[in-house]
Structures are given as structure tokens and as C-alpha cells.
Tab-separated table of C-alpha atoms in Angstrom:
chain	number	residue	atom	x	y	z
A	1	UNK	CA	-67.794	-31.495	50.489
A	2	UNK	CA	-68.728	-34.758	52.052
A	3	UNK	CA	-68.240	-36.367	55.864
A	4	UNK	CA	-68.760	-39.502	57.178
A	5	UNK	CA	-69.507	-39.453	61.010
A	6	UNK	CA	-70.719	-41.285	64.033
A	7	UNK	CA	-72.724	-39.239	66.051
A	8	UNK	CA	-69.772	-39.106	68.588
A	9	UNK	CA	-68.124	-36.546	66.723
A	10	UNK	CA	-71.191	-34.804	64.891
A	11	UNK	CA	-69.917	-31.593	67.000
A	12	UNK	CA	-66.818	-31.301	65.311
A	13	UNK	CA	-68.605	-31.699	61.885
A	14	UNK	CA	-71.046	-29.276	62.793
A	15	UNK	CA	-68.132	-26.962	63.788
A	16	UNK	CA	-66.406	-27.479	60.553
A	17	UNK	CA	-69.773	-27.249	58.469
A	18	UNK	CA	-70.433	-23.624	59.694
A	19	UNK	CA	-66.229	-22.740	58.341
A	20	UNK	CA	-67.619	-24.209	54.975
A	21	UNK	CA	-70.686	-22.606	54.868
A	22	UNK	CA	-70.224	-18.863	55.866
A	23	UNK	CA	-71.771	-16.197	53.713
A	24	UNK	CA	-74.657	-18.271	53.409
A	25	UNK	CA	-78.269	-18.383	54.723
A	26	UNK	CA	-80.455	-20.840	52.955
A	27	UNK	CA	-79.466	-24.384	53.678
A	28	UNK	CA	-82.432	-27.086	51.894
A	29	UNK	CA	-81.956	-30.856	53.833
A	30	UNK	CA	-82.321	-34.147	52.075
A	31	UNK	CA	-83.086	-37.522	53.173
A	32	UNK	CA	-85.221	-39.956	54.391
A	33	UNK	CA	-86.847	-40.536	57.573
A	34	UNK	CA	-84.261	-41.033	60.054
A	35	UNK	CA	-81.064	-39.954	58.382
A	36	UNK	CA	-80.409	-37.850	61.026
A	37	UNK	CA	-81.617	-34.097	59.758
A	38	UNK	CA	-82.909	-32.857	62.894
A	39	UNK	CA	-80.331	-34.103	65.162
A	40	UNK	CA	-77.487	-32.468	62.585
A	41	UNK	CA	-79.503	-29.269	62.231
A	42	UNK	CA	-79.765	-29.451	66.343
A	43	UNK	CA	-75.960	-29.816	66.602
A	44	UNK	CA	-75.332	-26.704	63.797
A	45	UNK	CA	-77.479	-24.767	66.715
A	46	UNK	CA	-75.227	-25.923	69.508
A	47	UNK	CA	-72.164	-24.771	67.634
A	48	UNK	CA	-74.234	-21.371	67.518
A	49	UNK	CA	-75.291	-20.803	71.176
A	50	UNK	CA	-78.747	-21.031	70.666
A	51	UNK	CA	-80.144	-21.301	74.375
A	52	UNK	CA	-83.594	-22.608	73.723
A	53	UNK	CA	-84.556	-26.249	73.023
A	54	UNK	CA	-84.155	-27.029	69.473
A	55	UNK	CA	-86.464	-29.705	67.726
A	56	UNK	CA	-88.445	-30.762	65.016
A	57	UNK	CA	-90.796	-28.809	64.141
A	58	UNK	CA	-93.076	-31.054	62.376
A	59	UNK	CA	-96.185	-30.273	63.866
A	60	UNK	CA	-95.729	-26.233	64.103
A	61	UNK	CA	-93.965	-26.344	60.715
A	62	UNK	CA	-91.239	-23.342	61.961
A	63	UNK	CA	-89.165	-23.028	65.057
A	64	UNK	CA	-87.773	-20.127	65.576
A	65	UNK	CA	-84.152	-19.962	67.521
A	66	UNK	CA	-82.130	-16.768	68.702
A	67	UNK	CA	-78.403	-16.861	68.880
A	68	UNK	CA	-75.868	-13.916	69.758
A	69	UNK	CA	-73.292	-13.650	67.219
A	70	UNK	CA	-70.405	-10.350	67.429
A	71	UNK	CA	-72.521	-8.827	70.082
A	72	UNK	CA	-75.635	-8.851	67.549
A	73	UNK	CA	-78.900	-11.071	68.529
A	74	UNK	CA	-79.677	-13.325	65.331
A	75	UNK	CA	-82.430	-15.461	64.405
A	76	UNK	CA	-82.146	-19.180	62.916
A	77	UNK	CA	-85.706	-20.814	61.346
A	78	UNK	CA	-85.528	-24.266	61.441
A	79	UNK	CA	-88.479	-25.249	59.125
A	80	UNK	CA	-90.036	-28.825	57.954
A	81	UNK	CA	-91.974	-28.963	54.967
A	82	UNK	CA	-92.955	-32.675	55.634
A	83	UNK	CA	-96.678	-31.894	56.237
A	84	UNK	CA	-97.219	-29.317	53.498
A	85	UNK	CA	-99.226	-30.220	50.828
A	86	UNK	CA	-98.126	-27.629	48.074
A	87	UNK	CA	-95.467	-24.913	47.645
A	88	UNK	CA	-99.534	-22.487	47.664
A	89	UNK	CA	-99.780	-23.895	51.425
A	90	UNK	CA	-96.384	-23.201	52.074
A	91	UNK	CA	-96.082	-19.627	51.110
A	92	UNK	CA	-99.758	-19.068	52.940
A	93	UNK	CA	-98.005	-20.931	55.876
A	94	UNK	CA	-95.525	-18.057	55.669
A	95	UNK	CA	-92.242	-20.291	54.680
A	96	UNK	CA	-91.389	-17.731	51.926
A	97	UNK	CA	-91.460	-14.534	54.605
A	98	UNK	CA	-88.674	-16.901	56.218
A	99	UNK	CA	-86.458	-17.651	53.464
A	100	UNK	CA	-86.171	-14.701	51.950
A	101	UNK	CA	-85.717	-12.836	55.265
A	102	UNK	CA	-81.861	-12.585	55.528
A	103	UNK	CA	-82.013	-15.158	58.579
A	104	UNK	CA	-80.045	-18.009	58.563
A	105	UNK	CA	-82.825	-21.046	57.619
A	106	UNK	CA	-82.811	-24.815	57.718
A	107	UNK	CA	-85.440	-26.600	55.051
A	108	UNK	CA	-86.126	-29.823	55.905
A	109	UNK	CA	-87.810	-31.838	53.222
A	110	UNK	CA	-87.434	-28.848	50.739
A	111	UNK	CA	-88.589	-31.474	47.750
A	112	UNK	CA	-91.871	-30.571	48.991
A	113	UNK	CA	-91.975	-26.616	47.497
A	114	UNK	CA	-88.584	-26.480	45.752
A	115	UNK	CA	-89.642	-23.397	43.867
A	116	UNK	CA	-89.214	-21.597	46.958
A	117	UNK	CA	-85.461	-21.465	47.362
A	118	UNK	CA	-83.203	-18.681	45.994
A	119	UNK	CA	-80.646	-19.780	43.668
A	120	UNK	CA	-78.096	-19.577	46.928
A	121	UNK	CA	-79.342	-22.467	48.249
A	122	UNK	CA	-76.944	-24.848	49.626
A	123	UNK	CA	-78.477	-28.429	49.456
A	124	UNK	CA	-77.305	-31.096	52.245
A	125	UNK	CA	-77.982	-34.585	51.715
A	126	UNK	CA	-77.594	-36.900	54.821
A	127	UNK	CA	-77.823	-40.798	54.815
A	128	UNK	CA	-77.525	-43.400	57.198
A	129	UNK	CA	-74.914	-46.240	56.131
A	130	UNK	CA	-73.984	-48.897	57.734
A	131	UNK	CA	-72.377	-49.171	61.887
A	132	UNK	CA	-74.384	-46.613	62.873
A	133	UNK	CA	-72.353	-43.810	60.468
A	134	UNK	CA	-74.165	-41.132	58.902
A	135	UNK	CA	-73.285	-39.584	55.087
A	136	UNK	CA	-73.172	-35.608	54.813
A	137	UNK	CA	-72.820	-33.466	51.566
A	138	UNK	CA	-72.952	-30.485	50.833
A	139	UNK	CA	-74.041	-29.572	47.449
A	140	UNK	CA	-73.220	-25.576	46.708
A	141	UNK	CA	-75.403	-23.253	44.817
A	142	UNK	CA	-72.735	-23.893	41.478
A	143	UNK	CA	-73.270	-27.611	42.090
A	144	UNK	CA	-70.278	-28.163	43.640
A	145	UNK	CA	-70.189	-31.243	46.178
């Protein structure tokens, strides 16, 4: 599955993502500096409710958002690996409590402990291209795009 968007309409991607997605939990984000991971993973927690501000979480290496879905309170971990060193810091850092926790969890810069991830793990890869558009694709646990 692949879009091409400005961020005008990154909503109604976001909206469309979370149709393609359900049933899963572990989504691992690809791409350099600047290809817009945070803002997309921001707009996925619009589309969601979540009330609190969403951002990178760089420095604190998890954020933790809440989100009420069928009259049930959820949680969403919004996690970037960009500062760890080693998948070893990573699980002491307490990454591997989140994954595997039945949350929903976006993995910024998973390249940095890919052993990590369950084999459900749907990889996005986001570019920027040219005029200001941005690449998305989803790659599904069976390879799929």
C-alpha cells in the first residue's frame, strides 16, 4: 500500500491508514531525518482522539498517549530509537516491555534494535519527494507493500 500526499491532506491518509492497518499493534517507521515520521505518527493520533500533546520523543525515548476507543481507555507508545546505542540499551531502556505489551506502538528508527519486533510488524517507509509531497508505504508482516 503506498500514498503520495501533501501535508494538506495527511488527515485523510491517516484516516485511511488506520482502515488498512486494523488488527495490528506494532508499526516500525523508516526514513531519514525529516521525512515527516513524527508529524504522520502525530496525525495517526489525531485520527485517534488522543487529547495530550503528541511529539517526538527523542530526548525521553517513549511518550506515552491515552485514547478512548468503544468506551475502553487505550494506550499508544510512540517511541524513537534514534539515541539508543544497542538493542542491550534498548531493552534496559524498557522498549521491549512496550512492544510486546498489546498497546498499539510507533518505532521510529527501528533499524537501530530490529531484533526487537515481533514478526507482526508492519514496516512504514516515508520519503520526502519533490513539491513538498511526502512517499508512504506500508510494508505488511508477509512483505506485502
Amino acid at each position: 500500500m503506498e500514498w503520495v500526499y501533501h501535508l494538506d491532506n495527511i488527515r485523510s491518509v491517516a484516516e485511511e491508514w488506520w482502515v488498512k492497518t486494523r488488527g495490528y499493534e506494532v508499526f516500525a517507521f523508516h526514513g531519514q531525518m525529516g521525512a515527516g515520521k513524527t508529524t504522520f505518527i502525530h496525525a495517526l493520533c489525531d485520527m485517534k482522539g488522543v487529547g495530550s500533546m503528541v511529539g517526538s520523543p527523542t530526548f525521553a525515548l517513549v511518550n506515552e498517549y491515552a485514547y478512548v476507543e468503544n468506551e475502553n481507555e487505550k494506550e499508544i507508545f510512540h517511541i524513537d530509537l534514534y539515541r539508543v546505542k544497542s538493542e542491550e540499551e534498548a531493552v534496559l531502556a524498557g522498549i521491549e516491555d512496550c512492544i510486546y505489551s498489546g498497546s498499539v506502538c510507533f518505532v521510529e528508527w527501528p533499524e537501530k534494535a530490529p531484533g526487537l519486533f515481533p514478526d507482526n510488524t508492519i514496516h512504514i517507509y516515508l520519503e520526502a519527494i519533490e513539491g513538498g509531497l511526502r512517499r508512504l508505504k506500508l510494508q505488511y508482516p508477509d512483505g506485502n507493500l
